[in-house]
Amino acid sequence: ITIDVVPPAEALSFSLAILYRRPDGGVHASWEKEARLDRGSAWVKLWDGWGSAAPGTWAPGAYRVEAYVGGALLAWAIFEIH
């Protein structure tokens, strides 16, 4: 996940929580990581993953990804599984 931000004047470290919502609005998955934003950087990039030996754990439909810092919604995006 990459989030574009206003470049900070000083380096920042913060906890970034990511929430994946199913098409019905329920929570599919979530994770939280410490993020670091260097001085003058215009984006923060984090990743985490999981898998399954059996395909189909993500039902078709539009999913919403939400990013939170300190409980406040920072950004969101939609992706679709066909």
PDB file of C-alpha atoms in Angstrom:
ATOM      1  CA  ILE A   1       0.000   0.000   0.000  1.00  0.00           C
ATOM      2  CA  THR A   2       1.385   3.374  -1.000  1.00  0.00           C
ATOM      3  CA  ILE A   3      -0.126   6.594   0.363  1.00  0.00           C
ATOM      4  CA  ASP A   4       0.825   9.993  -1.022  1.00  0.00           C
ATOM      5  CA  VAL A   5       1.274  12.642   1.691  1.00  0.00           C
ATOM      6  CA  VAL A   6       2.396  16.221   2.156  1.00  0.00           C
ATOM      7  CA  PRO A   7       6.178  15.982   2.722  1.00  0.00           C
ATOM      8  CA  PRO A   8       6.976  16.544   6.408  1.00  0.00           C
ATOM      9  CA  ALA A   9       9.655  18.994   7.588  1.00  0.00           C
ATOM     10  CA  GLU A  10      11.047  16.307   9.941  1.00  0.00           C
ATOM     11  CA  ALA A  11      11.072  12.490   9.922  1.00  0.00           C
ATOM     12  CA  LEU A  12       7.952  10.925  11.424  1.00  0.00           C
ATOM     13  CA  SER A  13       7.221   7.477  12.851  1.00  0.00           C
ATOM     14  CA  PHE A  14       3.634   6.421  13.421  1.00  0.00           C
ATOM     15  CA  SER A  15       1.371   3.391  13.653  1.00  0.00           C
ATOM     16  CA  LEU A  16      -0.574   2.774  10.428  1.00  0.00           C
ATOM     17  CA  ALA A  17      -3.621   0.478  10.613  1.00  0.00           C
ATOM     18  CA  ILE A  18      -5.022  -1.055   7.419  1.00  0.00           C
ATOM     19  CA  LEU A  19      -8.546  -2.467   7.174  1.00  0.00           C
ATOM     20  CA  TYR A  20      -9.919  -4.455   4.222  1.00  0.00           C
ATOM     21  CA  ARG A  21     -13.723  -4.352   3.961  1.00  0.00           C
ATOM     22  CA  ARG A  22     -15.707  -6.995   2.081  1.00  0.00           C
ATOM     23  CA  PRO A  23     -18.345  -5.967  -0.472  1.00  0.00           C
ATOM     24  CA  ASP A  24     -20.999  -6.291   2.281  1.00  0.00           C
ATOM     25  CA  GLY A  25     -19.055  -3.818   4.489  1.00  0.00           C
ATOM     26  CA  GLY A  26     -17.818  -6.416   6.976  1.00  0.00           C
ATOM     27  CA  VAL A  27     -14.119  -6.686   7.832  1.00  0.00           C
ATOM     28  CA  HIS A  28     -12.212  -9.206   5.685  1.00  0.00           C
ATOM     29  CA  ALA A  29      -8.782  -8.592   7.232  1.00  0.00           C
ATOM     30  CA  SER A  30      -6.709  -5.984   9.058  1.00  0.00           C
ATOM     31  CA  TRP A  31      -3.147  -5.322  10.144  1.00  0.00           C
ATOM     32  CA  GLU A  32      -1.113  -2.633  11.870  1.00  0.00           C
ATOM     33  CA  LYS A  33       2.533  -1.653  11.393  1.00  0.00           C
ATOM     34  CA  GLU A  34       4.951   1.053  12.406  1.00  0.00           C
ATOM     35  CA  ALA A  35       5.511   3.382   9.470  1.00  0.00           C
ATOM     36  CA  ARG A  36       8.338   5.825   8.912  1.00  0.00           C
ATOM     37  CA  LEU A  37       8.134   8.900   6.748  1.00  0.00           C
ATOM     38  CA  ASP A  38      11.490  10.526   6.033  1.00  0.00           C
ATOM     39  CA  ARG A  39      11.837  14.295   5.948  1.00  0.00           C
ATOM     40  CA  GLY A  40      10.709  15.588   2.555  1.00  0.00           C
ATOM     41  CA  SER A  41       9.261  12.238   1.428  1.00  0.00           C
ATOM     42  CA  ALA A  42       5.968  12.513  -0.449  1.00  0.00           C
ATOM     43  CA  TRP A  43       4.765   8.953   0.181  1.00  0.00           C
ATOM     44  CA  VAL A  44       4.761   6.094   2.646  1.00  0.00           C
ATOM     45  CA  LYS A  45       4.761   2.471   1.453  1.00  0.00           C
ATOM     46  CA  LEU A  46       3.983  -0.605   3.540  1.00  0.00           C
ATOM     47  CA  TRP A  47       3.005  -4.143   2.755  1.00  0.00           C
ATOM     48  CA  ASP A  48       1.873  -7.232   4.507  1.00  0.00           C
ATOM     49  CA  GLY A  49       0.422 -10.370   3.105  1.00  0.00           C
ATOM     50  CA  TRP A  50      -1.113 -13.698   3.704  1.00  0.00           C
ATOM     51  CA  GLY A  51      -2.137 -16.478   1.431  1.00  0.00           C
ATOM     52  CA  SER A  52      -4.158 -19.607   1.186  1.00  0.00           C
ATOM     53  CA  ALA A  53      -3.475 -23.028  -0.282  1.00  0.00           C
ATOM     54  CA  ALA A  54      -7.093 -23.020  -1.478  1.00  0.00           C
ATOM     55  CA  PRO A  55      -8.147 -20.395  -4.029  1.00  0.00           C
ATOM     56  CA  GLY A  56     -11.291 -18.357  -3.552  1.00  0.00           C
ATOM     57  CA  THR A  57     -10.845 -16.870  -0.085  1.00  0.00           C
ATOM     58  CA  TRP A  58     -11.675 -13.467  -1.579  1.00  0.00           C
ATOM     59  CA  ALA A  59     -15.218 -13.524  -2.948  1.00  0.00           C
ATOM     60  CA  PRO A  60     -15.873 -11.527  -6.136  1.00  0.00           C
ATOM     61  CA  GLY A  61     -16.914  -7.927  -5.594  1.00  0.00           C
ATOM     62  CA  ALA A  62     -15.687  -4.448  -4.690  1.00  0.00           C
ATOM     63  CA  TYR A  63     -13.487  -4.218  -1.574  1.00  0.00           C
ATOM     64  CA  ARG A  64     -12.571  -1.047   0.305  1.00  0.00           C
ATOM     65  CA  VAL A  65      -9.120  -0.577   1.848  1.00  0.00           C
ATOM     66  CA  GLU A  66      -8.940   1.962   4.679  1.00  0.00           C
ATOM     67  CA  ALA A  67      -5.795   3.413   6.282  1.00  0.00           C
ATOM     68  CA  TYR A  68      -5.961   4.832   9.817  1.00  0.00           C
ATOM     69  CA  VAL A  69      -3.504   6.799  11.941  1.00  0.00           C
ATOM     70  CA  GLY A  70      -4.420   7.277  15.594  1.00  0.00           C
ATOM     71  CA  GLY A  71      -7.952   6.062  14.889  1.00  0.00           C
ATOM     72  CA  ALA A  72      -8.522   8.748  12.227  1.00  0.00           C
ATOM     73  CA  LEU A  73      -9.190   7.763   8.617  1.00  0.00           C
ATOM     74  CA  LEU A  74      -6.184   8.867   6.557  1.00  0.00           C
ATOM     75  CA  ALA A  75      -7.031   7.432   3.134  1.00  0.00           C
ATOM     76  CA  TRP A  76      -9.170   4.836   1.390  1.00  0.00           C
ATOM     77  CA  ALA A  77      -9.416   3.138  -1.994  1.00  0.00           C
ATOM     78  CA  ILE A  78     -11.594   0.566  -3.753  1.00  0.00           C
ATOM     79  CA  PHE A  79     -10.419  -2.520  -5.650  1.00  0.00           C
ATOM     80  CA  GLU A  80     -12.469  -5.213  -7.335  1.00  0.00           C
ATOM     81  CA  ILE A  81     -12.127  -8.989  -7.486  1.00  0.00           C
ATOM     82  CA  HIS A  82     -13.678 -10.583 -10.573  1.00  0.00           C
TER      83      HIS A  82
END
